[in-house]
GROMACS .gro file of C-alpha atoms in nm:
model
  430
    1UNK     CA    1  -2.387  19.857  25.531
    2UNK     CA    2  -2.209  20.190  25.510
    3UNK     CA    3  -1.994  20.271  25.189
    4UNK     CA    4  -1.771  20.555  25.134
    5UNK     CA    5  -1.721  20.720  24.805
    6UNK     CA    6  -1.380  20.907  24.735
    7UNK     CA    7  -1.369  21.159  24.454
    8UNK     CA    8  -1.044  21.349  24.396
    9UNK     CA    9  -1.012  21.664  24.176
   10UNK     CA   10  -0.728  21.697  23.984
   11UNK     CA   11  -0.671  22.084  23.740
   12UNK     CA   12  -0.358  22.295  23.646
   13UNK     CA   13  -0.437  22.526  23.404
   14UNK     CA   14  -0.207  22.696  23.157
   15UNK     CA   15  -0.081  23.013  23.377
   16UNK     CA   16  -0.050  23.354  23.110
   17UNK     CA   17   0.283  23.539  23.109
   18UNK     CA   18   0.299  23.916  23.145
   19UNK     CA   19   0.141  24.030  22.840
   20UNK     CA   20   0.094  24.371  22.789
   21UNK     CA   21  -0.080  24.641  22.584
   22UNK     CA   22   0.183  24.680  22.341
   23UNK     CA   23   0.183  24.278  22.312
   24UNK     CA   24  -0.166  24.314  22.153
   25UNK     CA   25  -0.190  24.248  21.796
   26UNK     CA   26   0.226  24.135  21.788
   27UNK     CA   27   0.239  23.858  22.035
   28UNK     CA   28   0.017  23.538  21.986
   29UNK     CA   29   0.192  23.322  22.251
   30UNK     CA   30   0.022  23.364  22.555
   31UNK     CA   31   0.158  23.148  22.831
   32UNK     CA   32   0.436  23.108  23.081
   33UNK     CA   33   0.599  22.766  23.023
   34UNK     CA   34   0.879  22.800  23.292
   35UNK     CA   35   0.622  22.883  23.554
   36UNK     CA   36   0.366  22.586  23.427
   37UNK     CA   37   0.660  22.305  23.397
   38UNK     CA   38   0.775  22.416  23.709
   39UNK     CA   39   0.477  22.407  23.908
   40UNK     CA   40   0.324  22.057  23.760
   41UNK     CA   41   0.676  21.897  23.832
   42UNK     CA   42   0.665  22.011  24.209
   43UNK     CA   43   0.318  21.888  24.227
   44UNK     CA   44   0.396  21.549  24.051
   45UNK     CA   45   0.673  21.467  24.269
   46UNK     CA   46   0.498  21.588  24.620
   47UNK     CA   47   0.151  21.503  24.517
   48UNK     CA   48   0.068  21.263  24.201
   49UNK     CA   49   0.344  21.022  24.205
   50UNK     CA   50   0.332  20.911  24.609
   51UNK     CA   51  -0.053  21.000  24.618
   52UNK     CA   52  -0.086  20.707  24.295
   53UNK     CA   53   0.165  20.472  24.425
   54UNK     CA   54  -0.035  20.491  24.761
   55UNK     CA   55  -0.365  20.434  24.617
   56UNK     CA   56  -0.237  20.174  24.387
   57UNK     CA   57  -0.099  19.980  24.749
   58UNK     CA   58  -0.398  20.015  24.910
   59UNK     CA   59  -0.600  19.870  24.645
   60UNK     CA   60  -0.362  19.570  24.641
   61UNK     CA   61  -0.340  19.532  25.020
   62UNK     CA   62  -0.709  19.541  25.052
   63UNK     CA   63  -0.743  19.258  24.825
   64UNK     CA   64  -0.921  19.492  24.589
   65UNK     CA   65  -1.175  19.632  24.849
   66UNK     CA   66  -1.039  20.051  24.830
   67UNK     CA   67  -1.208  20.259  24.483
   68UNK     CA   68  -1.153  20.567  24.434
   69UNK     CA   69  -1.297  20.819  24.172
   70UNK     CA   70  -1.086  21.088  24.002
   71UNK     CA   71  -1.221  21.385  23.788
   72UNK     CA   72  -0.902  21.529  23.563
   73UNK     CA   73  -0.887  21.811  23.350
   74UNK     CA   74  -0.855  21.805  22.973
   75UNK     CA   75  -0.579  22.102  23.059
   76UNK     CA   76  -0.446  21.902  23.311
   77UNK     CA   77  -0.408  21.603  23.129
   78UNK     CA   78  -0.228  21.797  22.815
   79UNK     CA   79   0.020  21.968  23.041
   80UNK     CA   80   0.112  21.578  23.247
   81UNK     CA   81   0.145  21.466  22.860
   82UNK     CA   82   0.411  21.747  22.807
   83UNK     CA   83   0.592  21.799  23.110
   84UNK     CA   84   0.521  21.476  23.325
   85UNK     CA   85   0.394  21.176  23.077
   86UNK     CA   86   0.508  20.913  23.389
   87UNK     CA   87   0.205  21.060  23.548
   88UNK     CA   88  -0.022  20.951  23.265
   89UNK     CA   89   0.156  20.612  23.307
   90UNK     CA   90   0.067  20.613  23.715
   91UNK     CA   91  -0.276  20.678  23.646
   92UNK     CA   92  -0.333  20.411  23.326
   93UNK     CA   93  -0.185  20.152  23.644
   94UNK     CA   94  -0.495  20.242  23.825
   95UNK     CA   95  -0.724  20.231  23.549
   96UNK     CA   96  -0.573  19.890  23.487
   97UNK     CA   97  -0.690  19.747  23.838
   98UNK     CA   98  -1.058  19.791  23.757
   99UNK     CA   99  -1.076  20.006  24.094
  100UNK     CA  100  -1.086  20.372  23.960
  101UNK     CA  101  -1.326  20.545  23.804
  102UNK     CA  102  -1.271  20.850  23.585
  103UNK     CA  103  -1.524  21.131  23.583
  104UNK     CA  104  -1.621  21.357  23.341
  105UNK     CA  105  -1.636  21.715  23.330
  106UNK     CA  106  -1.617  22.027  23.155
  107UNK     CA  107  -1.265  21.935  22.912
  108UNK     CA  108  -1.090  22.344  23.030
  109UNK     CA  109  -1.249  22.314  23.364
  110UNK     CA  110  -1.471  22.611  23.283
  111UNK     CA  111  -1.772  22.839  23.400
  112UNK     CA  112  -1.930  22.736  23.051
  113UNK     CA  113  -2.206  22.594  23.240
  114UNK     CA  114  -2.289  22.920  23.375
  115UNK     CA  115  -2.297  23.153  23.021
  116UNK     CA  116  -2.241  22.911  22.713
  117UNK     CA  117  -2.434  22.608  22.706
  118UNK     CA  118  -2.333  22.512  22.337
  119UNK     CA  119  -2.007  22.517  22.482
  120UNK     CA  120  -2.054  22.296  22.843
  121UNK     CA  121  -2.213  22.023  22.603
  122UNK     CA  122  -1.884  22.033  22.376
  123UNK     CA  123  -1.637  22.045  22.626
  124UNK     CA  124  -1.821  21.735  22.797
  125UNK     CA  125  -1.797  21.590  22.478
  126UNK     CA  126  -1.420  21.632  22.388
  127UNK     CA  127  -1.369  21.551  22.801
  128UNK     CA  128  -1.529  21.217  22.712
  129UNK     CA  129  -1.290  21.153  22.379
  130UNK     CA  130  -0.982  21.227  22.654
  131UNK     CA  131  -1.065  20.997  22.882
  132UNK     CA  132  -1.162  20.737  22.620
  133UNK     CA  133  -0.850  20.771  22.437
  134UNK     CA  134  -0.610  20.811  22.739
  135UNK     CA  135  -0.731  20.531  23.014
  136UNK     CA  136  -0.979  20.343  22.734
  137UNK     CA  137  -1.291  20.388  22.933
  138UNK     CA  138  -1.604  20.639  22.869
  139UNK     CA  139  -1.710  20.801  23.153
  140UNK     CA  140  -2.069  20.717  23.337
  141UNK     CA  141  -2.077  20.993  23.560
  142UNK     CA  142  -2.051  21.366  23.572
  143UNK     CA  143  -1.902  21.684  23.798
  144UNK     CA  144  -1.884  22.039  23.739
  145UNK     CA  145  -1.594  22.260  23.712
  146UNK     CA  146  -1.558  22.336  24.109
  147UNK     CA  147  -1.855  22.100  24.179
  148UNK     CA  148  -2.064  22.378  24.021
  149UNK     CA  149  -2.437  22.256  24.046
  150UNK     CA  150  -2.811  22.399  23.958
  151UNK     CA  151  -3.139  22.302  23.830
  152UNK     CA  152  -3.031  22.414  23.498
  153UNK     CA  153  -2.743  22.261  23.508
  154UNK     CA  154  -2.886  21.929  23.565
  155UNK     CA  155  -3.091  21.961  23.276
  156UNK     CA  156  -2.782  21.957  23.017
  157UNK     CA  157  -2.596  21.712  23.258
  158UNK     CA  158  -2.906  21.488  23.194
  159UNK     CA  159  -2.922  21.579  22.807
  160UNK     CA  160  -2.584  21.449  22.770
  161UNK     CA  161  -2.720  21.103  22.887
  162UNK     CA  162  -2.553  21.067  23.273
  163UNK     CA  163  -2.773  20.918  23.527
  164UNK     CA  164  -2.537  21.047  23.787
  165UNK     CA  165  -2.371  21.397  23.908
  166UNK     CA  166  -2.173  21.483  24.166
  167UNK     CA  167  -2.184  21.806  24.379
  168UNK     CA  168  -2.167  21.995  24.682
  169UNK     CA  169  -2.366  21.908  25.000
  170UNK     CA  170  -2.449  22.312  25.096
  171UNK     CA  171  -2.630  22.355  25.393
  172UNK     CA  172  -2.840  22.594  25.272
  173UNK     CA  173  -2.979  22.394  25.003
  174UNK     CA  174  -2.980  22.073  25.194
  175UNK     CA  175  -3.140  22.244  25.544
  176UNK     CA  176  -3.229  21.959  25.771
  177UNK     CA  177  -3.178  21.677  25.510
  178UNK     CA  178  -2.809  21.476  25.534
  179UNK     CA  179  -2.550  21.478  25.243
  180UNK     CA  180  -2.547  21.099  25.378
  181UNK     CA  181  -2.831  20.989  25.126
  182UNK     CA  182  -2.860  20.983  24.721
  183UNK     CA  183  -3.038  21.258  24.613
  184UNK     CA  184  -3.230  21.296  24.261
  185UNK     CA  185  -3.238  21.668  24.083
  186UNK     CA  186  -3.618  21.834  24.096
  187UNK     CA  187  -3.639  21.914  23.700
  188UNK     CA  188  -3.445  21.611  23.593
  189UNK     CA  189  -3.553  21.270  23.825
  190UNK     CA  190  -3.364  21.054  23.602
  191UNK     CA  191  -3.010  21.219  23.732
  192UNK     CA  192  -2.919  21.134  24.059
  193UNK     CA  193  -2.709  21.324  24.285
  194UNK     CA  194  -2.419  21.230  24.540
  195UNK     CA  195  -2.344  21.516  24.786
  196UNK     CA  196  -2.029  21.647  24.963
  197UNK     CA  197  -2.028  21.549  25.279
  198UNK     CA  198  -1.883  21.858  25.418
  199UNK     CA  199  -1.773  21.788  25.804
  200UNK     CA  200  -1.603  21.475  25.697
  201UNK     CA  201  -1.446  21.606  25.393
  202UNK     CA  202  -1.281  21.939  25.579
  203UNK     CA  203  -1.128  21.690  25.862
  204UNK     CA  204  -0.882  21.584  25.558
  205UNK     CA  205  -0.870  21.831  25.348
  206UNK     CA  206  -0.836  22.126  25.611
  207UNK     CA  207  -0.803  22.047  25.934
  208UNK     CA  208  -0.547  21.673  25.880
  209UNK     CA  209  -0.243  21.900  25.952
  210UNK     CA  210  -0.400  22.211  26.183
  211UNK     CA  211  -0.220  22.131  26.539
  212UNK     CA  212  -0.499  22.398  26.670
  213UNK     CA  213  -0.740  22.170  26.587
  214UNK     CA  214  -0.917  22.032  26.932
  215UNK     CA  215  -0.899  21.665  26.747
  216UNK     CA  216  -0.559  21.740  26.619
  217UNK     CA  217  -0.365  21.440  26.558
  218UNK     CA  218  -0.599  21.252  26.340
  219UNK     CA  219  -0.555  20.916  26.356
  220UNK     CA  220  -0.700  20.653  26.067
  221UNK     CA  221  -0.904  20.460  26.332
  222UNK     CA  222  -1.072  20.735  26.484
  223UNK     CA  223  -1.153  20.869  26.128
  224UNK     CA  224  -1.371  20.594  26.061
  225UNK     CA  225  -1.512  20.545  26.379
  226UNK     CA  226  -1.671  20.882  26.357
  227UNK     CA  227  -1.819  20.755  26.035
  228UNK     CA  228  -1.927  20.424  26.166
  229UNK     CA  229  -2.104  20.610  26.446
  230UNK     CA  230  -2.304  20.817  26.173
  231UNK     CA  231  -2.682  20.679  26.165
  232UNK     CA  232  -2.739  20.351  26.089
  233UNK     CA  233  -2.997  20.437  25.747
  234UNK     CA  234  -2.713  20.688  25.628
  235UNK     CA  235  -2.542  20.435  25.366
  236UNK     CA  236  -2.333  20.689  25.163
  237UNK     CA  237  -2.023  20.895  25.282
  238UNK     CA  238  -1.915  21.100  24.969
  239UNK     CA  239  -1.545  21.240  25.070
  240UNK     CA  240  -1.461  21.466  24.760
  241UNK     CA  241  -1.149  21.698  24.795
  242UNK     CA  242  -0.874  21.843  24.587
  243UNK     CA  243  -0.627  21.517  24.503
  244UNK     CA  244  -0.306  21.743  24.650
  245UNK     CA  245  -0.424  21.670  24.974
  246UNK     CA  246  -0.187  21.392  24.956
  247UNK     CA  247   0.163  21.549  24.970
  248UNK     CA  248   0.145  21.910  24.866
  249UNK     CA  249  -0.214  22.093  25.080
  250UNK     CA  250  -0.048  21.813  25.363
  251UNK     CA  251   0.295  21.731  25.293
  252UNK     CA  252   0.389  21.375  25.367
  253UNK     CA  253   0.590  21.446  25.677
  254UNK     CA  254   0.257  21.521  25.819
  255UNK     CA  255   0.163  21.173  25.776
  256UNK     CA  256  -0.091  21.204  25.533
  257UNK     CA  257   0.001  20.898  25.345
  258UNK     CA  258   0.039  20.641  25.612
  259UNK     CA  259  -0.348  20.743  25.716
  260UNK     CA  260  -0.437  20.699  25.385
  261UNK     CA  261  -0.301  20.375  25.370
  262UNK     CA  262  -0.419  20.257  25.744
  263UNK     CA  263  -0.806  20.358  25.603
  264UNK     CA  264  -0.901  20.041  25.438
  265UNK     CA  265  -0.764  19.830  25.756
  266UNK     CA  266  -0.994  20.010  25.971
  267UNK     CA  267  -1.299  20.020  25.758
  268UNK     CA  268  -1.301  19.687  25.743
  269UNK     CA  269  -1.339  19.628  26.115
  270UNK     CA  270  -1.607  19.835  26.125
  271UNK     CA  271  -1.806  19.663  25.808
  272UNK     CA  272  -1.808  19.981  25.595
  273UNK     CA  273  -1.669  19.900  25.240
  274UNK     CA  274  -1.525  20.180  24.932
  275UNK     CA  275  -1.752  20.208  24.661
  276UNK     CA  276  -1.693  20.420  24.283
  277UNK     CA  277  -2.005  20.678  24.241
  278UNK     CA  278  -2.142  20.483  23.959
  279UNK     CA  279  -2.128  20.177  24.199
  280UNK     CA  280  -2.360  20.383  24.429
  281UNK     CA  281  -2.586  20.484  24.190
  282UNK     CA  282  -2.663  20.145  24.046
  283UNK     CA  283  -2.701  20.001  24.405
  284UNK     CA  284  -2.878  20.301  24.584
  285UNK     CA  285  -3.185  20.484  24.504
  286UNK     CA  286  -3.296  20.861  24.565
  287UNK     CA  287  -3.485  20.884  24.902
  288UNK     CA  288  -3.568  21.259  24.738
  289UNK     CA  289  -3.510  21.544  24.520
  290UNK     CA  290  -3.329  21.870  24.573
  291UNK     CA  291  -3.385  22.215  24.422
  292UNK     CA  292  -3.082  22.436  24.352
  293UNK     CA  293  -3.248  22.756  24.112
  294UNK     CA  294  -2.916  22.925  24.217
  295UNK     CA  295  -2.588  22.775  24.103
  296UNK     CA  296  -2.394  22.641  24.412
  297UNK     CA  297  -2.011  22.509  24.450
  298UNK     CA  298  -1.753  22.362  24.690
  299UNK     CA  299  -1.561  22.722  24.753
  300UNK     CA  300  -1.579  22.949  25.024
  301UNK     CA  301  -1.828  22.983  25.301
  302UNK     CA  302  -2.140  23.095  25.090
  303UNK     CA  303  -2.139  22.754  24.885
  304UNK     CA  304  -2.198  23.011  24.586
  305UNK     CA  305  -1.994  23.126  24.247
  306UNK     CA  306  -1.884  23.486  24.374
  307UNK     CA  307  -1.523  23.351  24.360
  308UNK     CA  308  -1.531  23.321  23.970
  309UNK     CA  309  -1.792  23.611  23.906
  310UNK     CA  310  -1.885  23.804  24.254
  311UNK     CA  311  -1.724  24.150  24.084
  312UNK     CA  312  -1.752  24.358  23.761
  313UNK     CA  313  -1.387  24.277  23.663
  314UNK     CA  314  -1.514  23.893  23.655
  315UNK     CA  315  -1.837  24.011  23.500
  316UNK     CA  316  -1.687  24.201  23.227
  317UNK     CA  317  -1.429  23.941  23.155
  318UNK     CA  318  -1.677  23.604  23.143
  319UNK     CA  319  -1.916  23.857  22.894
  320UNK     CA  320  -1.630  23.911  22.661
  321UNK     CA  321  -1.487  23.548  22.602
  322UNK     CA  322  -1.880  23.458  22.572
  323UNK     CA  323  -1.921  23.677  22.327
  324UNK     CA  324  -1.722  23.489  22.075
  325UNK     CA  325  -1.807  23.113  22.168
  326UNK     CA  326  -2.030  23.057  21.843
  327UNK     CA  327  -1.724  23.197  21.602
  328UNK     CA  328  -1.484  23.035  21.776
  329UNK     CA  329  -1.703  22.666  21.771
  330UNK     CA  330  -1.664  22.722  21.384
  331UNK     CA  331  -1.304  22.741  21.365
  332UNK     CA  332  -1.102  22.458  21.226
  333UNK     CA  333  -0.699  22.642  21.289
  334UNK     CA  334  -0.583  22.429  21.603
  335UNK     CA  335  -0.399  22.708  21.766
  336UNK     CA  336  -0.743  22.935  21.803
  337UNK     CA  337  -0.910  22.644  21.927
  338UNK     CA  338  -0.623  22.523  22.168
  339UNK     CA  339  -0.607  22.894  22.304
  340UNK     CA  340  -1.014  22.891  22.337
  341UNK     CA  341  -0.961  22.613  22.542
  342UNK     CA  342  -0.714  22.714  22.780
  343UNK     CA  343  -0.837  23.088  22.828
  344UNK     CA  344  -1.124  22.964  22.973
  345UNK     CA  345  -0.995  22.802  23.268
  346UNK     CA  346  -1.195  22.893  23.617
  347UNK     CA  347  -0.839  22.993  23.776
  348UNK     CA  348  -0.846  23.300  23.528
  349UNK     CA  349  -1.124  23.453  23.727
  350UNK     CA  350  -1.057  23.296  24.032
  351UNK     CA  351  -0.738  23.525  24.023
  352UNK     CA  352  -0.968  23.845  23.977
  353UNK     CA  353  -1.132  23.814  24.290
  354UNK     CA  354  -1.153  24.074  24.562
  355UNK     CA  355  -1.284  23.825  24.814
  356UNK     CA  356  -0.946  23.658  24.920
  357UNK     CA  357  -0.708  23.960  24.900
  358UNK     CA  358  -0.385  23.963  25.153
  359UNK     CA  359  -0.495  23.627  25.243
  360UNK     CA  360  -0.259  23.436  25.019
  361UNK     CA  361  -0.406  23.195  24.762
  362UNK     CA  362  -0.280  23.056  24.477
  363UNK     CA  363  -0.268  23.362  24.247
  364UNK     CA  364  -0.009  23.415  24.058
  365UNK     CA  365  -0.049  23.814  24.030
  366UNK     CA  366  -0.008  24.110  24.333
  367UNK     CA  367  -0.347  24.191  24.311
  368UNK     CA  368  -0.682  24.106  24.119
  369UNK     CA  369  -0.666  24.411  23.878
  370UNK     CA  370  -0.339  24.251  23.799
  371UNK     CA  371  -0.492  23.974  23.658
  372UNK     CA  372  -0.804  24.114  23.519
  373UNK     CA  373  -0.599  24.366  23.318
  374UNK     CA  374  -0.345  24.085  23.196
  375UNK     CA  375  -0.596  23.877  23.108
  376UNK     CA  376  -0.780  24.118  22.920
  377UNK     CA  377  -0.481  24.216  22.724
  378UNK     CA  378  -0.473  23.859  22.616
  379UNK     CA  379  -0.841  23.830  22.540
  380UNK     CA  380  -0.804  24.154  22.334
  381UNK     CA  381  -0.523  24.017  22.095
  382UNK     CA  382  -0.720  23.624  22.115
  383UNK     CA  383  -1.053  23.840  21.993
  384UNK     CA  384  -0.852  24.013  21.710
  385UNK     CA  385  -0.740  23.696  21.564
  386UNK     CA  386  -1.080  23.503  21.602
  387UNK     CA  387  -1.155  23.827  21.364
  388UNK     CA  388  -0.908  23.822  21.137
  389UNK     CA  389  -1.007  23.478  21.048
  390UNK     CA  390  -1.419  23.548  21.059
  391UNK     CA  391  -1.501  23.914  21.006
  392UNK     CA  392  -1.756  24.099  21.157
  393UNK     CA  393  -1.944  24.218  20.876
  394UNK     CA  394  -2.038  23.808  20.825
  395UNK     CA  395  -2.333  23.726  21.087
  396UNK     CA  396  -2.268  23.352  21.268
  397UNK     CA  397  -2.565  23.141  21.057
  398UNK     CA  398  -2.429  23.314  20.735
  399UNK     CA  399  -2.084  23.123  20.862
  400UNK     CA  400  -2.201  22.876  20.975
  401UNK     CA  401  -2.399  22.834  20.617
  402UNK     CA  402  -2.088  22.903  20.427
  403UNK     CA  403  -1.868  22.627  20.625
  404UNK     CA  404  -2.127  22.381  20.594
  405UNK     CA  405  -2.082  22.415  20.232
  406UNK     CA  406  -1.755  22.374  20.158
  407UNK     CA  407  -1.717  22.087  20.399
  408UNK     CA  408  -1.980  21.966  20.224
  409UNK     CA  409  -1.823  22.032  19.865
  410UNK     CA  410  -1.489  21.884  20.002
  411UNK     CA  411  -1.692  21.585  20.113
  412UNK     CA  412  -1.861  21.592  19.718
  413UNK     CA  413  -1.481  21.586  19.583
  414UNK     CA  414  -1.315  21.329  19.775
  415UNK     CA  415  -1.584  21.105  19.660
  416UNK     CA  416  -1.567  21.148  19.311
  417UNK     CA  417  -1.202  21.118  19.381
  418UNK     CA  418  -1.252  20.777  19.485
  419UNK     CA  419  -1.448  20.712  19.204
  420UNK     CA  420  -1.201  20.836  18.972
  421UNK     CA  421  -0.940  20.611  19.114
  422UNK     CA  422  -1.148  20.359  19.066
  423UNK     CA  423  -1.201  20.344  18.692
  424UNK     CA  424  -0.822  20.437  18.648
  425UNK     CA  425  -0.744  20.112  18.781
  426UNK     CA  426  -1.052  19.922  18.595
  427UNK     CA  427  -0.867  20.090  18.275
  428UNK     CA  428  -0.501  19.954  18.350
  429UNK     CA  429  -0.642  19.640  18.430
  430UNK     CA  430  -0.773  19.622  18.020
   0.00000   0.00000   0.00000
């Protein structure tokens, strides 16, 4: 029987003001609230609010049969807490039904994976104390920042303990081979792999609203009769998109919502059910493995990373926030750390790209130097703090050497303090 697998991406990150050079070294606030409020408000009320109140009434109509998996930023998360908490509420509903499943993933939805692997395992890790602490479940199964994906990858995916990752179905990784099957990685066997399926996946998130489009309108039942007429031994079809496909990429007068909620009736007739990925992977095994040696993603028509670092502005950016991942891992002031966090957001280099100039995007600047020389103003005064705090002339294991101590001698005095405390009272008692 055929199951379909629905992952949603969810990610704002913390948009930077206009800071510039004179800023450096005078002004340690970094972002623009007005524009970030603004923008996750719009989205909440267009996208998050009707998209959950949909999913939440299909689950219920369906007698419990619709699941759905949802991958949300750490960032994300911290800026619904601020500006829209009633989001946060929405989503602990769904948790509550036993029919969603939360992903993990890199906690700033970062390139980390790609230059800082201390720093992909401790995001994953602080991703995982998110999740845990906001919807009270620990996450089974992983996906990259942008569905980022490669051999390497897989190997500190599988290090982290997940039997399961989710990525991109490229065509020029996959060749003849479907995305319709459950993959395993090639260095790691023990992590299996669910794959985009890409044809199926652009007819929603593309092509729903394009009245150019030969199969323009798209109705619910002839949506899942293409699937149904898929081959019989293809059991899996993994739909992953961005989650404002509901209301703000298709806005709801386009009828994006009532074919969402028309899905479940349909599937049904055909026999094809809604499964969670780690559903899939417990039921399904690998009918192969899959070498990536080059890091793939979802974006663009090359399947590849350019987007994020294809130019020398990107480059030169990534190098220099790299460059001070070990001293920043040893900082204990929240504000560094917070800032750490939130400067490494994908978007940041997404907005330096030359490859989608004058056709529109979701930048925030005129141009990508724009954005490569704002950001770097910011990086510049984040570096001089980060300094200012651990000086150069120490090396990072001499840190590292000295910290460890005087946790360790704080750890030394709070026990003795206990002990003190104890005879004190032993004495009043005589």
């Amino acid at each position: 029987m055929k199951t379909i697998c629905f992952y949603f991406q969810i990610h704002q990150p913390f948009r930077l003001k206009r800071y510039r050079f004179f800023d450096i070294g005078n002004d340690h606030y970094y972002y623009d609230d007005f524009q970030n409020e603004e923008i996750i408000r719009r989205i909440a009320e267009q996208c998050y609010l009707p998209a959950n109140r949909t999913i939440l009434e299909m689950i219920k109509t369906s007698g419990g049969k619709f699941k759905v998996a949802f991958s949300i930023s750490g960032v994300a998360l911290e800026q619904m807490e601020i500006y829209t908490p009633e989001v946060i509420d929405s989503f602990k509903e769904l948790a509550a039904t036993g029919n969603v499943e939360f992903l993990s993933e890199t906690y700033a939805h970062s390139l980390s994976s790609l230059g800082d692997p201390d720093e992909f395992k401790h995001q994953i890790d602080k991703q995982e104390d998110k999740i845990k602490t906001l919807f009270g479940v620990k996450p089974k199964v992983f996906r990259n920042t942008e569905l980022i994906y490669s051999d390497d990858i897989s190997l500190m995916v599988a290090e982290k303990g997940y039997k399961g990752m989710i990525t991109e179905g490229a065509k020029h990784i996959l060749g003849w081979k479907s995305p319709n099957y459950m993959y395993s990685s090639s260095v790691a066997p023990r992590l299996s792999l669910l794959l985009k399926n890409d044809r199926f996946s652009e007819d929603l998130s593309s092509r729903f609203s394009d009245y150019s489009w030969n199969e323009y309108p798209l109705t619910a039942d002839k949506y899942i009769s293409w699937i149904a007429s898929t081959p019989e031994s293809e059991q899996i079809i993994n739909l992953f998109m961005n989650y404002e496909v509901l209301g703000s990429l298709h806005p709801a007068s386009t009828g994006i919502f009532e074919f969402f909620k028309a899905l479940p009736r349909f599937a049904a007739d055909k026999g094809i059910s809604f499964s969670t990925p780690s559903e899939v992977f417990t039921l399904i095994k690998p009918v192969d493995s899959i070498s990536v040696p080059d890091p793939i993603s979802w974006v663009d028509e090359e399947r590849d990373c350019s987007s994020w670092l294809g130019n020398i502005l990107q480059q030169e950016a990534f190098r220099k926030i790299n460059e001070i991942g070990a001293r920043v891992r040893l900082c204990q002031t929240r504000r560094i750390r917070q800032d750490w966090y939130y400067l490494q957001s994908s978007d940041h280099f997404y907005y330096m790209s030359t490859k989608h100039m004058g056709s529109g995007g979701f930048s925030p600047y005129d141009n990508p130097y724009e954005a490569f020389i704002n950001y770097m103003n910011v990086l510049s005064d984040f570096i001089l703090r980060v300094k200012a705090e651990f000086p150069e002339s120490i090396e990072n294991e001499e840190l590292n050497s000295l910290l460890s101590t005087i946790k360790n001698q704080g750890e030394e005095i709070e026990s003795l303090q206990k002990e003190l405390d104890k005879l004190k009272k032993k004495t009043v008692k005589k």
